[in-house]
XYZ file of C-alpha atoms in Angstrom:
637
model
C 44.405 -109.717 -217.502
C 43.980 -106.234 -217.893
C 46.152 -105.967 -220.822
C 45.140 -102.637 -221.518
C 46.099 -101.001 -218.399
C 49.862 -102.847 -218.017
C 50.347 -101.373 -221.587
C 49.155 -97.855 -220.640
C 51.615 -97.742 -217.600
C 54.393 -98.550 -220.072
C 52.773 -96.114 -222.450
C 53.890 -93.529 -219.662
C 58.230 -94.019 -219.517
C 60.318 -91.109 -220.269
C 62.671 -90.431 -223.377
C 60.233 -91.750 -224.981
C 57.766 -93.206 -222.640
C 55.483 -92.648 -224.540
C 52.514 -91.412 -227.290
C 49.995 -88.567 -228.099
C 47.002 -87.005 -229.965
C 45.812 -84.002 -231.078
C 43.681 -81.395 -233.015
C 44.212 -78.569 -235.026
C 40.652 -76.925 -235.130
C 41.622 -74.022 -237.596
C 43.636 -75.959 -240.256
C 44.638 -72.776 -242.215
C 45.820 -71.615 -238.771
C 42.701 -70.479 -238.676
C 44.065 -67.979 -241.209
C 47.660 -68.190 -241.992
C 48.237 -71.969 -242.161
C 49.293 -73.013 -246.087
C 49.430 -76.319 -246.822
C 51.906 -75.409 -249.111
C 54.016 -75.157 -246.331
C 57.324 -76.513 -248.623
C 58.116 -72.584 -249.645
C 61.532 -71.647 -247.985
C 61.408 -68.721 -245.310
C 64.215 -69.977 -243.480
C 65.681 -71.400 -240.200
C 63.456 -72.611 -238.003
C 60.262 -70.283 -238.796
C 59.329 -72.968 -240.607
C 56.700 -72.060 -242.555
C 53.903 -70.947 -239.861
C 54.686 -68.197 -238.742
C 53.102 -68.721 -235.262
C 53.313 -65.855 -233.158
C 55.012 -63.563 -235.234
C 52.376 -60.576 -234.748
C 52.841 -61.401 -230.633
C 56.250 -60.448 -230.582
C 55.689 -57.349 -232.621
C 53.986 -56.670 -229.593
C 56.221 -57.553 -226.903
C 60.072 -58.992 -227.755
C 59.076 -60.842 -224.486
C 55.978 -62.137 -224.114
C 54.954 -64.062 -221.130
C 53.951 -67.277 -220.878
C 50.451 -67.900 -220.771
C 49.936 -71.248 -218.278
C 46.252 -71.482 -219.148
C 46.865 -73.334 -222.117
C 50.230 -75.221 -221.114
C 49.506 -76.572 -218.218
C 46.853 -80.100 -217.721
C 42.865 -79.563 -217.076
C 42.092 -82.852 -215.614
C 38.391 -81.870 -214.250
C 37.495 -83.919 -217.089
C 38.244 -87.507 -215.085
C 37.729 -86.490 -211.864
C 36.482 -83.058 -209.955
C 39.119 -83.416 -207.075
C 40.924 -85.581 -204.933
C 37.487 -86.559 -202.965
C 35.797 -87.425 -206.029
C 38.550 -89.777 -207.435
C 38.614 -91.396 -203.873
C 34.892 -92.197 -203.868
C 34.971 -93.533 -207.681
C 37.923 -96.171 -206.649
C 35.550 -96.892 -203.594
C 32.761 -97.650 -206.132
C 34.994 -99.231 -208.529
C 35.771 -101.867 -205.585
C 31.957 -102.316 -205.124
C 31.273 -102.925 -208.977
C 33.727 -105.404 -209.606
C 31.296 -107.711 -207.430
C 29.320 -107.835 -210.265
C 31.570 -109.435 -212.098
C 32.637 -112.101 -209.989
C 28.783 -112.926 -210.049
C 29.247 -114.694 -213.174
C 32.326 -116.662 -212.536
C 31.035 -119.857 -212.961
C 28.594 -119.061 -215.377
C 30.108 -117.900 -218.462
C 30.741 -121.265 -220.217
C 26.820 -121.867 -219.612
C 25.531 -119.313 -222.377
C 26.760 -116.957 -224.847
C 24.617 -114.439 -223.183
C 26.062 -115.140 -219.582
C 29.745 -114.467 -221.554
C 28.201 -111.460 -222.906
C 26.817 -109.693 -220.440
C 29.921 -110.802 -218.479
C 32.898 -109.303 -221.110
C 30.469 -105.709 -221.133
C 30.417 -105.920 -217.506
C 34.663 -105.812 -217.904
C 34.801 -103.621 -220.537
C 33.042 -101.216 -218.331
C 35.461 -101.743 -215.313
C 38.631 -101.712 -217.553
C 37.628 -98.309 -218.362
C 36.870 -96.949 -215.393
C 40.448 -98.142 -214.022
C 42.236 -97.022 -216.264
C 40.691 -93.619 -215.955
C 41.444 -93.898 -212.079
C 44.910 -94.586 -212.985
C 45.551 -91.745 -215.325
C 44.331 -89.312 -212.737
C 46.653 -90.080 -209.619
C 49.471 -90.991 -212.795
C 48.825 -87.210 -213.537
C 48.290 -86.150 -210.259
C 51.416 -87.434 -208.967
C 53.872 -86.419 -211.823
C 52.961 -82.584 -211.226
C 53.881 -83.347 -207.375
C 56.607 -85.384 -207.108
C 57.190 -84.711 -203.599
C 53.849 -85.147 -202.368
C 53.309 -88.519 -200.615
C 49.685 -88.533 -200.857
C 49.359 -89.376 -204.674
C 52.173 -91.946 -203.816
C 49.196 -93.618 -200.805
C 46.322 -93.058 -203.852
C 48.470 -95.139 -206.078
C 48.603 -97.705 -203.583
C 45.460 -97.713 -202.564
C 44.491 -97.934 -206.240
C 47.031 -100.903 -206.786
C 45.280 -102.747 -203.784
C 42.167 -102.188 -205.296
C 43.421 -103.298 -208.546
C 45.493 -106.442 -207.516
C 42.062 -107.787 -206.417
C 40.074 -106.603 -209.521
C 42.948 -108.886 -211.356
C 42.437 -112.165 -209.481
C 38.564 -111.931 -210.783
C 39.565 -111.489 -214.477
C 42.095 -114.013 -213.608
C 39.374 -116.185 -213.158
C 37.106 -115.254 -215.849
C 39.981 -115.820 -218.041
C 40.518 -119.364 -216.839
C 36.620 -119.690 -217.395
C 36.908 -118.949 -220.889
C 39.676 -120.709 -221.314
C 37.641 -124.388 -220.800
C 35.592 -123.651 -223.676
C 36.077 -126.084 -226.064
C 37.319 -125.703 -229.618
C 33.857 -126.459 -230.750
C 32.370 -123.878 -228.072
C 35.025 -121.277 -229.069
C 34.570 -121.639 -232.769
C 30.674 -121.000 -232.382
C 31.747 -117.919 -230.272
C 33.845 -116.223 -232.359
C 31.218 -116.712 -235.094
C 28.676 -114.686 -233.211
C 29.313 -111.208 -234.669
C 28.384 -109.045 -231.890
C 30.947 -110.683 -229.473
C 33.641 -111.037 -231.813
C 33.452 -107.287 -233.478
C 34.062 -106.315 -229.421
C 35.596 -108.745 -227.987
C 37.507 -110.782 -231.254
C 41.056 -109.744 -229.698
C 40.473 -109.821 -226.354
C 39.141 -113.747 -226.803
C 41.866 -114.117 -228.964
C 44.805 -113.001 -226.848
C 43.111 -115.562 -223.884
C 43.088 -118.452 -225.938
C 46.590 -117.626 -227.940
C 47.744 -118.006 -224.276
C 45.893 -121.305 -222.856
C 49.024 -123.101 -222.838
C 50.588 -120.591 -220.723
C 48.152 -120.772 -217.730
C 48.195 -122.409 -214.317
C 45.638 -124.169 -212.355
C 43.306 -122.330 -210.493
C 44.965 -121.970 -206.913
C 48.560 -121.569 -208.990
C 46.918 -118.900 -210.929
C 45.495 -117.016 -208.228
C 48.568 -117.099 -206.704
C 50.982 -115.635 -209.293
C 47.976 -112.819 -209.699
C 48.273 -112.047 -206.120
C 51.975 -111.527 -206.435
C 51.679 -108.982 -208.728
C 51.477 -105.810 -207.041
C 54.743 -107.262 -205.495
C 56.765 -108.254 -208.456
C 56.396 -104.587 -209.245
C 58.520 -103.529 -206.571
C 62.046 -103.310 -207.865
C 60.381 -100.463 -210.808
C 58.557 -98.475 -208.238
C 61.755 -98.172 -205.876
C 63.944 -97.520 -208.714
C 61.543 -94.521 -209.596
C 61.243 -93.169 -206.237
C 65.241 -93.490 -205.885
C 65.422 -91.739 -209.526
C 63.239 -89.079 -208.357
C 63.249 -88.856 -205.233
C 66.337 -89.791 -203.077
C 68.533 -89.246 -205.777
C 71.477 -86.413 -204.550
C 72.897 -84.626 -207.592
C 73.078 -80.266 -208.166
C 71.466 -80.595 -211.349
C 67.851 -81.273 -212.176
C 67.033 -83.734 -215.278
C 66.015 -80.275 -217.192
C 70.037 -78.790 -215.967
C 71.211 -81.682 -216.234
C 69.675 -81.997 -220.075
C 71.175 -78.476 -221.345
C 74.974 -78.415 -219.586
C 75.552 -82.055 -220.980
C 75.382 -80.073 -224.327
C 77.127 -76.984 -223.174
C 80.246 -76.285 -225.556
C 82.225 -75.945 -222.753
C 83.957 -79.134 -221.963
C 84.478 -78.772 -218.511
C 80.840 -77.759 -218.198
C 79.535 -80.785 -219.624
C 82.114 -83.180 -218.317
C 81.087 -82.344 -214.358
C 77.693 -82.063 -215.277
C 78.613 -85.973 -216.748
C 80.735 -86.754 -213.281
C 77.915 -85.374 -211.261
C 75.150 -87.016 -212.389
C 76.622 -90.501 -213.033
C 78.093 -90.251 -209.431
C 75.010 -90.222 -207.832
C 74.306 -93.645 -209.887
C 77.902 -94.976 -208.884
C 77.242 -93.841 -205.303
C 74.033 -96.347 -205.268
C 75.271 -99.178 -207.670
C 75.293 -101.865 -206.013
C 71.560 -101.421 -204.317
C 70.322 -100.010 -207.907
C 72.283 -103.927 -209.312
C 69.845 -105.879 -206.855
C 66.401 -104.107 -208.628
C 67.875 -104.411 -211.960
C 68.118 -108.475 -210.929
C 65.615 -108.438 -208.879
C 63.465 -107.645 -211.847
C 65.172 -109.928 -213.725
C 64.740 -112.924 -211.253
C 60.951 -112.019 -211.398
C 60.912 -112.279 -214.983
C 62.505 -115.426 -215.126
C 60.528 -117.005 -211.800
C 57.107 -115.894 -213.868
C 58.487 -117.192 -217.120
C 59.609 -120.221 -216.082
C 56.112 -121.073 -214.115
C 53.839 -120.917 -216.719
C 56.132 -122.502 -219.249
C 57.837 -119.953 -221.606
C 60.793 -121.174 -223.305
C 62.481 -117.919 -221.845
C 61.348 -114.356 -220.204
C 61.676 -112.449 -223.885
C 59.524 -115.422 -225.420
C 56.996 -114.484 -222.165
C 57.114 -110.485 -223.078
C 57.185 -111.078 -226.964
C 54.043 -113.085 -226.796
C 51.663 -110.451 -225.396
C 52.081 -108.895 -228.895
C 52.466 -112.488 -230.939
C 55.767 -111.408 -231.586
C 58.326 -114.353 -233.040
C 61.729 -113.920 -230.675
C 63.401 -114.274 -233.922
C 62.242 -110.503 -235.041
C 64.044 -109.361 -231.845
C 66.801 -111.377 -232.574
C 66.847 -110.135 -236.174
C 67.340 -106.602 -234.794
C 70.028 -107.004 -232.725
C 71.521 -109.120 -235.681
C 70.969 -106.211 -238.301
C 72.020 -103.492 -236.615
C 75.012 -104.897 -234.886
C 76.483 -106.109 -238.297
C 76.246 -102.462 -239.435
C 77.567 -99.849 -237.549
C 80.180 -98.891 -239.778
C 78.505 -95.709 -240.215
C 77.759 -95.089 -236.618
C 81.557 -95.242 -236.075
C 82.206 -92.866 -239.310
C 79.394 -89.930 -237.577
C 81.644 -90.819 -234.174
C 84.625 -89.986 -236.091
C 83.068 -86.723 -237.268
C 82.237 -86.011 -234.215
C 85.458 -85.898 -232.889
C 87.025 -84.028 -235.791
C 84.408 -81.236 -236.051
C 85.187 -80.711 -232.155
C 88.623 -80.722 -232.304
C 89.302 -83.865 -229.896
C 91.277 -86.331 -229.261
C 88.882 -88.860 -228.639
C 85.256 -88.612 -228.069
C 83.822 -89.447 -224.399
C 80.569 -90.059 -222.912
C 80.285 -86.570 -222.267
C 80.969 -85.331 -225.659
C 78.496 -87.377 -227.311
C 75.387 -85.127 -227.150
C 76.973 -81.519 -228.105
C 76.083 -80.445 -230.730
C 78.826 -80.482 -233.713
C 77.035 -77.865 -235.945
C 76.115 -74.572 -234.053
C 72.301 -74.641 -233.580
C 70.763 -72.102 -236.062
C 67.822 -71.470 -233.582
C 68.665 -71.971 -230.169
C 65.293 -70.157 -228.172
C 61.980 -71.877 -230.528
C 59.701 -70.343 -227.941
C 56.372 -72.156 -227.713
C 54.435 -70.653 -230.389
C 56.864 -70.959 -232.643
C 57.498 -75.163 -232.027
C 53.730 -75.558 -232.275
C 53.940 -73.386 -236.008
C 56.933 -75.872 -236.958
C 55.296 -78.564 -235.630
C 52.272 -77.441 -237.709
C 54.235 -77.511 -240.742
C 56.247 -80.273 -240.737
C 53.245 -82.432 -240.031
C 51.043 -80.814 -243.234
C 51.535 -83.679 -245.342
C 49.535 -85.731 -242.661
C 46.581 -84.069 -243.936
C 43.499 -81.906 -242.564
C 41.917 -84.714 -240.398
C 45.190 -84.888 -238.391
C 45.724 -81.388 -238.027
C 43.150 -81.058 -236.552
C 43.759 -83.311 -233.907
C 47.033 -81.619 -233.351
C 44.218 -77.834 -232.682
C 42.567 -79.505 -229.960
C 45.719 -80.854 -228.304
C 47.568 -77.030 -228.642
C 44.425 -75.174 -227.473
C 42.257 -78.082 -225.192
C 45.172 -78.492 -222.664
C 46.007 -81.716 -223.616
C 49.845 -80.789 -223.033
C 51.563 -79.416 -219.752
C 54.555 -78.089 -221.268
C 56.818 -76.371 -218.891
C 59.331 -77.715 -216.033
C 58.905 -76.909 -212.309
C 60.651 -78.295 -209.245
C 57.472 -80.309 -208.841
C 57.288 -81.790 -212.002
C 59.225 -85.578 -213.470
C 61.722 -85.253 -215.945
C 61.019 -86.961 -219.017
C 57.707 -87.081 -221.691
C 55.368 -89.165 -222.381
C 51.777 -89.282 -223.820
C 48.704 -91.046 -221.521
C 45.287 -92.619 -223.106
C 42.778 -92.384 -221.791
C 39.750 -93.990 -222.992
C 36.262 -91.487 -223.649
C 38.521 -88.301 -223.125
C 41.511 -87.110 -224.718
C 45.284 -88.113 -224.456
C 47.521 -86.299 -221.880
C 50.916 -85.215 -222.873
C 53.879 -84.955 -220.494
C 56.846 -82.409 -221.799
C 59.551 -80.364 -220.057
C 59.951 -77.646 -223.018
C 62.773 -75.868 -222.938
C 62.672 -73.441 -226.528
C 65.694 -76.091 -227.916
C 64.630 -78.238 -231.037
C 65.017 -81.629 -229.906
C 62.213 -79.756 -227.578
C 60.336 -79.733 -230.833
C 61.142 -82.758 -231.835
C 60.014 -84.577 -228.301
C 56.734 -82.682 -228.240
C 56.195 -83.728 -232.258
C 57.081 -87.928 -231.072
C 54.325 -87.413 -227.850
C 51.636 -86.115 -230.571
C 52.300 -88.987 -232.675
C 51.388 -91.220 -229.617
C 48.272 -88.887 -228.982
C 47.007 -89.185 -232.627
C 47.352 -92.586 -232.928
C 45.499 -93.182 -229.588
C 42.853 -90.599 -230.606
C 42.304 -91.689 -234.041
C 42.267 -95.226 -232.951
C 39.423 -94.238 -230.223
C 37.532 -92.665 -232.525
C 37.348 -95.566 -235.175
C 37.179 -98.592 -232.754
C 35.530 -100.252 -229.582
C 37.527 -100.341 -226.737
C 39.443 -103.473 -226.731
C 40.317 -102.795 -230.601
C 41.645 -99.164 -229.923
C 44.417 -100.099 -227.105
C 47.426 -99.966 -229.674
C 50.406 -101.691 -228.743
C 53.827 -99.896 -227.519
C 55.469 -101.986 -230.382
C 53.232 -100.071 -233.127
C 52.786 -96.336 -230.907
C 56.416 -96.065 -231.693
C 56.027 -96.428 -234.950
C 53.578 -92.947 -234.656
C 55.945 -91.189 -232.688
C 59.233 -91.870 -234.659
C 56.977 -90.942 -237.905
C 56.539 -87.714 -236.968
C 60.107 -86.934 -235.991
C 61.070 -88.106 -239.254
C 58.610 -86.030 -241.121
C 59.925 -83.035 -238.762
C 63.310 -83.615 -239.884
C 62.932 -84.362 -243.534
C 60.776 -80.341 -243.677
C 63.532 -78.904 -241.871
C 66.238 -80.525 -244.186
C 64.325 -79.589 -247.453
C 63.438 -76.240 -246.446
C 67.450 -75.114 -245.139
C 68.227 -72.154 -246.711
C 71.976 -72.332 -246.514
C 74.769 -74.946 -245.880
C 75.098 -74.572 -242.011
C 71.642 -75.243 -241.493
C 71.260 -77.771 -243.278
C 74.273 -79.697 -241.677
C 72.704 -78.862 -238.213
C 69.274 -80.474 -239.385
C 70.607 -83.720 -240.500
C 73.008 -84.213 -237.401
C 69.236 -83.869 -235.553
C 68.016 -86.471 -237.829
C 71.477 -88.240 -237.124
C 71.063 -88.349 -233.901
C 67.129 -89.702 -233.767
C 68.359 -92.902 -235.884
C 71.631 -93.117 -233.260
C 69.352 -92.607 -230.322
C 66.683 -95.042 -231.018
C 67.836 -97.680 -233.889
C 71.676 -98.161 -232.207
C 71.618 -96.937 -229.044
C 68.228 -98.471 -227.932
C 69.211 -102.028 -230.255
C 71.873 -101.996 -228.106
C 69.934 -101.445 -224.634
C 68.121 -104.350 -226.399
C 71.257 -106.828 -226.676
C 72.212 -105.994 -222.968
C 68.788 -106.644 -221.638
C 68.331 -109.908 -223.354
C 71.843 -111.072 -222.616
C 71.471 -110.103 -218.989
C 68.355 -112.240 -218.658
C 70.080 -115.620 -220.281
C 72.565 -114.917 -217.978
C 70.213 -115.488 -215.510
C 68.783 -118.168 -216.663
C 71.459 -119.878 -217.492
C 72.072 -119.644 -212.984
C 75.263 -117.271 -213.371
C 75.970 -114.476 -211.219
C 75.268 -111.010 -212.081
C 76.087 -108.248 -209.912
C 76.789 -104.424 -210.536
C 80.509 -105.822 -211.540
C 79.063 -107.763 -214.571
C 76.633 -105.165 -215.482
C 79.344 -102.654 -215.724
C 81.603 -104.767 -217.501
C 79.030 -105.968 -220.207
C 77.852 -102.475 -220.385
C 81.417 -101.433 -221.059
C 81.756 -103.834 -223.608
C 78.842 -102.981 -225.399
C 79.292 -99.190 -225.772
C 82.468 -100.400 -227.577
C 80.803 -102.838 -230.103
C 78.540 -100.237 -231.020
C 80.398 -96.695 -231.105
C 83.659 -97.794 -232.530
C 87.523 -97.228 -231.363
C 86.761 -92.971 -231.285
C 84.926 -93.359 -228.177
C 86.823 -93.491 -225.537
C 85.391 -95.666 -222.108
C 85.738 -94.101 -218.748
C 85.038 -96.341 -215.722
C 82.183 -94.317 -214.909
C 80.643 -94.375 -218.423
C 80.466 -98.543 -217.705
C 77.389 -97.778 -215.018
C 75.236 -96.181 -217.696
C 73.196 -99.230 -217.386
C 72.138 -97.907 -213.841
C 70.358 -94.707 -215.757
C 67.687 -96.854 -217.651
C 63.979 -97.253 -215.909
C 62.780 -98.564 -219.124
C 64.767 -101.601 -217.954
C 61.823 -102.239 -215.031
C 59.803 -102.140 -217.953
C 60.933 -105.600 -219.559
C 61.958 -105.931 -223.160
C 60.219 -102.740 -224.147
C 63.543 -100.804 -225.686
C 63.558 -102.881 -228.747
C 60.250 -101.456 -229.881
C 62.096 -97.933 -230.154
C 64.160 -99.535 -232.440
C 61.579 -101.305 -234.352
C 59.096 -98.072 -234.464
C 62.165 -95.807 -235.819
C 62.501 -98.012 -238.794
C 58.928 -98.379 -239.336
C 58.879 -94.462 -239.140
C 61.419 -93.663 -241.743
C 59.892 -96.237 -243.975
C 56.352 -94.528 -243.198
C 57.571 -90.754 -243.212
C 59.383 -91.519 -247.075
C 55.995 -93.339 -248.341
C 53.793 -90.235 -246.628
C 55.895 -87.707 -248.717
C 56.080 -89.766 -251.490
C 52.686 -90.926 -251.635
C 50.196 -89.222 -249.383
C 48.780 -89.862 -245.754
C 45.705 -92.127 -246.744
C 47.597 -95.138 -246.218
C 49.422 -93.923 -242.874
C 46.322 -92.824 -241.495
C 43.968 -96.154 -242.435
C 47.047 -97.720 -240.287
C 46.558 -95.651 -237.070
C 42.963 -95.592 -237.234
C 43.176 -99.640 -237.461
C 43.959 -99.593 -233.606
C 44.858 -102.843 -232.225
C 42.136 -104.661 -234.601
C 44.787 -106.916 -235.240
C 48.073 -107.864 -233.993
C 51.093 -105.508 -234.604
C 53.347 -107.767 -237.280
C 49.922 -107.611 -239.393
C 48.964 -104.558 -239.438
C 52.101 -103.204 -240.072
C 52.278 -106.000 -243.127
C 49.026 -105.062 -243.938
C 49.878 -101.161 -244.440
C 53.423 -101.710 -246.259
C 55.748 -102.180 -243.368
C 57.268 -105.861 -242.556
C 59.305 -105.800 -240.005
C 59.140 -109.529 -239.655
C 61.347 -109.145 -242.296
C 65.044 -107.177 -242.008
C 63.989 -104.740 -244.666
C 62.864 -101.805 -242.859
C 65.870 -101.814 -240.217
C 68.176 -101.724 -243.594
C 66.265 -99.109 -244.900
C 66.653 -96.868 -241.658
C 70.376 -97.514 -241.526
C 70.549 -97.037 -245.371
C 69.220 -93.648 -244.137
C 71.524 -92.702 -241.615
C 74.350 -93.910 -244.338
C 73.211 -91.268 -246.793
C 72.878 -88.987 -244.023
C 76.190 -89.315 -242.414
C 77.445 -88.537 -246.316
C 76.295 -85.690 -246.912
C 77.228 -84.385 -243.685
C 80.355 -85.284 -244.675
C 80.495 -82.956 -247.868
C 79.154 -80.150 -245.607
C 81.904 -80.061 -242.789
């Protein structure tokens, strides 16, 4: 029931929400651009010289907004336009319900009847991404807040007709099914779709029970969307995210410790409130879970991607049983800033001294350019059209969300959410949104509809690929000892942030939901306390836990987006694995993968392209990584 659309609003979290595209229409820049982009020139010019002959020009050249800032003409003209589309939108999906009752008659009446929704899902999800756009360049504005709502109205009802189609198809029999599925021209369109509806017969209600649970939905959202608006909104600190995001790495430790106090004070502050969405979303998970038979809420969210719990479990299992290097780079940490032990607030400095600390646009794109070479011409080109079509809106303003993330959008390109700020993990984050954009545009290009809707479990995978390929030029081409220990500490920090720190997010989510179930009481006390205990477990006895560092919990919004942090985890290891058999091997085999789409469920297409991660072998290899990395660190402290 509009599976395509629930994944594309999870597509669009922060710190990763995620994904991207993108095309580079001049490969050789369309002059200076050398593939043979592994010739050291040093620090971060990074082999592409980008904007070099501009600042000849001017030392400081402004910013040009026509190309870093959204054109989204292409979905809708204006406001009035979008408003009469969702009023025909409402009108079409009459058409629709015309054939409920008639699709089990005829092949033909299921046919006509799965275009019909292929059609719609389209068009929502183009409505979606405009006021999604709309409203994340003005946060303050309440009217994109009433489109949304007006579009979730809209939508709720569109739901409770699929709902019903679905239960249609559902009563074919296994004979009936069988002679569908054989019929080429449905299955090549519609194989998955079918597939994911009867993979999940067992799972569905009765007809009034059903309809029901649909109607609910827009409801069961609610603990997210206040969360967001109190994250956004009503949230009182001095800081913005983008403040907020530079003092936390200040070298001054007073700077970055208020900066720390401030910012997880105006959690505190709310705690207990911001404890009842956190369960209320949990409840809601477990209500849902419960009433359509799940053996628990992660078996209900791991399904939608026929996903074994056991790979989830493995994770937490893997990583957790090796963090003995984690605590080692924690214990370098603290000696290479002279501390006595290492806080929250100290975690995010950086211990080398950053060898480029102002990568102006230009020159990210040019290292961005080169670091992603061995990807070949065909996605290089992708990464042109993103640079120079305004795929991207780049730059922070009062107006704008914190955060990144890359939005699909079927039959036009990907949008790209970034708050650049000239650091490299600026870089970095705009290199992990492109990997979401190329997968979704490759994966348009190559596939129908319902087989190009990639799954967040394998756009992580693209995203972490590219960071690792961004890391592994800027390691290789280091001209000199320092930065060469400040490039691996980046890389350092990718596998922290998204193999241990979001395995761990993982562990607290799924223990906070069998807590749950399991009818024990969970309030912002326990939260904080199993938080607390966590941040222990995984960053060793040289981190020191404040009291205030227990309600980090309270920062999360991927959390209102259920068991989706493990997939960080998961795509990070896939990535390193990817990024060593890219440079190793070529891109052909990378490339096949992301133009595959979601022809086929994630576990198998992954297996299919090298990368098992229903086996333990690719979260080994990733933290076999990060041991060799923390080594050589080591050596060059």
């Amino acid at each position: 029931m509009g599976n395509r659309l629930l994944k594309l609003m999870a597509i669009m979290f922060i710190s990763a929400l995620c994904m991207l595209t993108i095309n580079i229409k001049a490969y050789q820049a369309r002059n200076n651009y050398k593939a043979e982009s592994t010739e050291k020139t040093g620090v971060v010019e990074a082999m592409y010289k980008l904007g070099d002959d501009d600042k000849k020009k001017d030392e400081n050249p402004k910013i040009d907004y026509s190309k870093t800032s959204w054109k989204i003409q292409s979905l809708y003209k204006d406001d009035k336009q979008w408003e009469k589309e969702l009023n025909r939108f409402s009108k079409d999906t009459r058409e629709l319900k015309n054939y409920i009752g008639k699709v089990t008659k005829s092949q033909t009446h299921l046919g006509f009847a799965l275009n019909i929704k292929e059609k719609l899902d389209i068009k929502v999800s183009k409505l979606s991404a405009y006021v999604k756009l709309k409203r994340d360049t003005n946060k303050d504005s309440y009217k994109y807040l009433d489109m949304n709502e007006d579009l979730n109205k809209v939508y709720s009802d569109y739901m409770e007709i699929c709902s019903d189609l679905e239960l249609e198809i559902l009563k074919l029999s296994d004979r009936d099914y069988r002679k569908l599925m054989n019929n080429k021209k449905i299955s090549k369109k519609y194989g998955m779709y079918l597939s994911d509806i009867r993979r999940s017969k067992d799972y569905y209600l009765d007809g009034k029970s059903e309809d029901l649970l649909v109607k609910t939905s827009s409801i069961s959202n609610l603990p997210g969307e206040v969360y967001e608006l109190f994250a956004n909104m009503d949230k009182k600190t001095n800081l913005t995210p983008a403040q907020y995001a530079s003092e936390i790495e200040s070298e001054d430790r007073e700077n970055r410790k208020k900066a720390y106090q401030g910012e997880f004070l105006a959690y505190n502050d709310n705690i207990n409130t911001i404890a009842g969405l956190l369960v209320g979303q949990v409840k809601k998970n477990v209500f849902y879970s419960s009433q359509r038979g799940y053996k628990s809420s992660l078996d209900m969210y791991l399904q939608s991607d026929n996903i074994n719990t056991k790979t989830y479990d493995k994770l937490i299992k893997t990583v957790g049983n090796n963090t003995d290097s984690l605590h080692k780079y924690i214990a370098l940490r603290k000696k290479a800033l002279k501390l006595d032990k290492v806080f929250y607030y100290d975690m995010f400095v950086p211990i080398v001294e950053p060898v480029d600390s102002n990568i102006d646009y230009k020159k990210g794109q040019g290292i961005i350019y080169a670091a992603l070479a061995p990807l070949g011409k065909e996605y290089g080109d992708i990464l042109y059209k993103a640079f120079n079509e305004n795929w991207i809106d780049v730059y922070s303003n009062d107006k704008k969300v914190s955060g990144a993330y890359c939005l699909p959008v079927y039959g036009n390109h990907p949008y790209i959410l970034t708050n650049y700020n000239n650091s490299l993990k600026s870089v970095s984050t705009l290199a992990h949104e492109l990997g979401h954009a190329g997968y979704e545009y490759l994966s348009s290009k190559n596939q129908t509809y319902y087989n190009s809707n990639p799954t967040i479990f394998t756009h992580e995978v693209a995203s972490t690929t590219n960071e690792a390929l961004l890391y592994e030029m800027l390691i290789k081409n280091s001209t000199n000892k320092k930065e060469k220990a400040y490039y691996i500490t980046q890389y350092l920090d990718l596998i922290k942030d998204t193999v241990y720190t979001q395995t761990m997010y993982a562990e607290f989510e799924k223990t906070i939901h069998e807590m749950v179930e399991n009818d024990e009481n969970v309030n912002a006390l326990v939260l904080d306390d199993l938080w607390g205990k966590l941040l222990k477990k995984y960053y060793g006895d040289e981190y020191q836990l404040d009291q205030l560092a227990k309600v980090g919990w309270s920062r999360i919004p991927h959390f209102y987006n259920s068991f989706y942090v493990y997939k960080y985890a998961t795509g990070c290891s896939a990535g390193v694995s990817f990024a060593e058999d890219i440079l190793k091997n070529g891109p052909e085999n990378y490339i096949n993968f992301l133009k595959k789409g979601s022809s086929d469920y994630p576990i198998d297409l992954l297996k299919s392209s090298g990368v098992n991660l229903n086996s333990t072998k690719p979260t080994e290899n990733a933290i076999k990584k990060f041991d060799i990395l923390v080594e050589e660190l080591e050596k060059l402290l």
